[in-house]
């Protein structure tokens, strides 16, 4: 089953905790926000744990993990 990560650009406040705990999945932009802000994409194999850590680390709750059916909706 595919799992997706979704980053809500309206909720992201640029704390940087997500890309600090998930450097193989997320990166920062010039302003310190997660570069993937506003995107939903499939989590590559082997990075599900980092994705969960990123979601857990976000104080704004801007990061969600979605199963394939919800990502297509």
Short mmCIF file of C-alpha atoms in Angstrom, two decimals, residues 22-69:
data_model
loop_
_atom_site.label_atom_id
_atom_site.label_comp_id
_atom_site.label_asym_id
_atom_site.label_seq_id
_atom_site.Cartn_x
_atom_site.Cartn_y
_atom_site.Cartn_z
CA UNK A 22 13.43 13.79 8.15
CA UNK A 23 16.42 15.04 6.13
CA UNK A 24 16.10 12.25 3.55
CA UNK A 25 12.50 13.21 2.83
CA UNK A 26 12.12 16.96 3.39
CA UNK A 27 14.28 20.04 2.86
CA UNK A 28 14.10 23.75 3.60
CA UNK A 29 13.64 26.73 1.32
CA UNK A 30 15.32 30.15 1.43
CA UNK A 31 12.90 31.42 4.10
CA UNK A 32 13.31 28.38 6.38
CA UNK A 33 9.99 26.77 5.49
CA UNK A 34 9.77 23.19 4.32
CA UNK A 35 10.44 23.28 0.57
CA UNK A 36 7.62 20.80 -0.08
CA UNK A 37 5.03 23.15 1.48
CA UNK A 38 1.61 22.73 -0.15
CA UNK A 39 2.51 19.38 -1.72
CA UNK A 40 1.26 15.82 -1.36
CA UNK A 41 3.60 13.09 -2.55
CA UNK A 42 4.29 9.40 -2.12
CA UNK A 43 6.71 8.51 0.65
CA UNK A 44 9.65 6.59 -0.85
CA UNK A 45 10.29 3.09 0.40
CA UNK A 46 12.24 3.06 3.64
CA UNK A 47 11.29 6.61 4.68
CA UNK A 48 7.95 5.98 6.38
CA UNK A 49 9.53 6.25 9.84
CA UNK A 50 11.07 9.64 8.98
CA UNK A 51 7.71 10.79 7.60
CA UNK A 52 5.97 9.83 10.84
CA UNK A 53 8.65 11.60 12.88
CA UNK A 54 8.20 14.74 10.75
CA UNK A 55 4.43 14.69 11.28
CA UNK A 56 4.87 14.16 15.01
CA UNK A 57 7.44 16.98 15.24
CA UNK A 58 5.26 19.64 13.61
CA UNK A 59 3.77 21.86 16.33
CA UNK A 60 1.24 23.28 13.86
CA UNK A 61 -0.07 19.89 12.69
CA UNK A 62 0.70 20.87 9.10
CA UNK A 63 1.91 17.40 8.11
CA UNK A 64 -0.42 14.47 7.51
CA UNK A 65 0.22 10.92 6.38
CA UNK A 66 -2.40 9.56 4.01
CA UNK A 67 -3.15 6.16 2.57
CA UNK A 68 -3.54 5.88 -1.20
CA UNK A 69 -7.35 6.10 -1.18
#
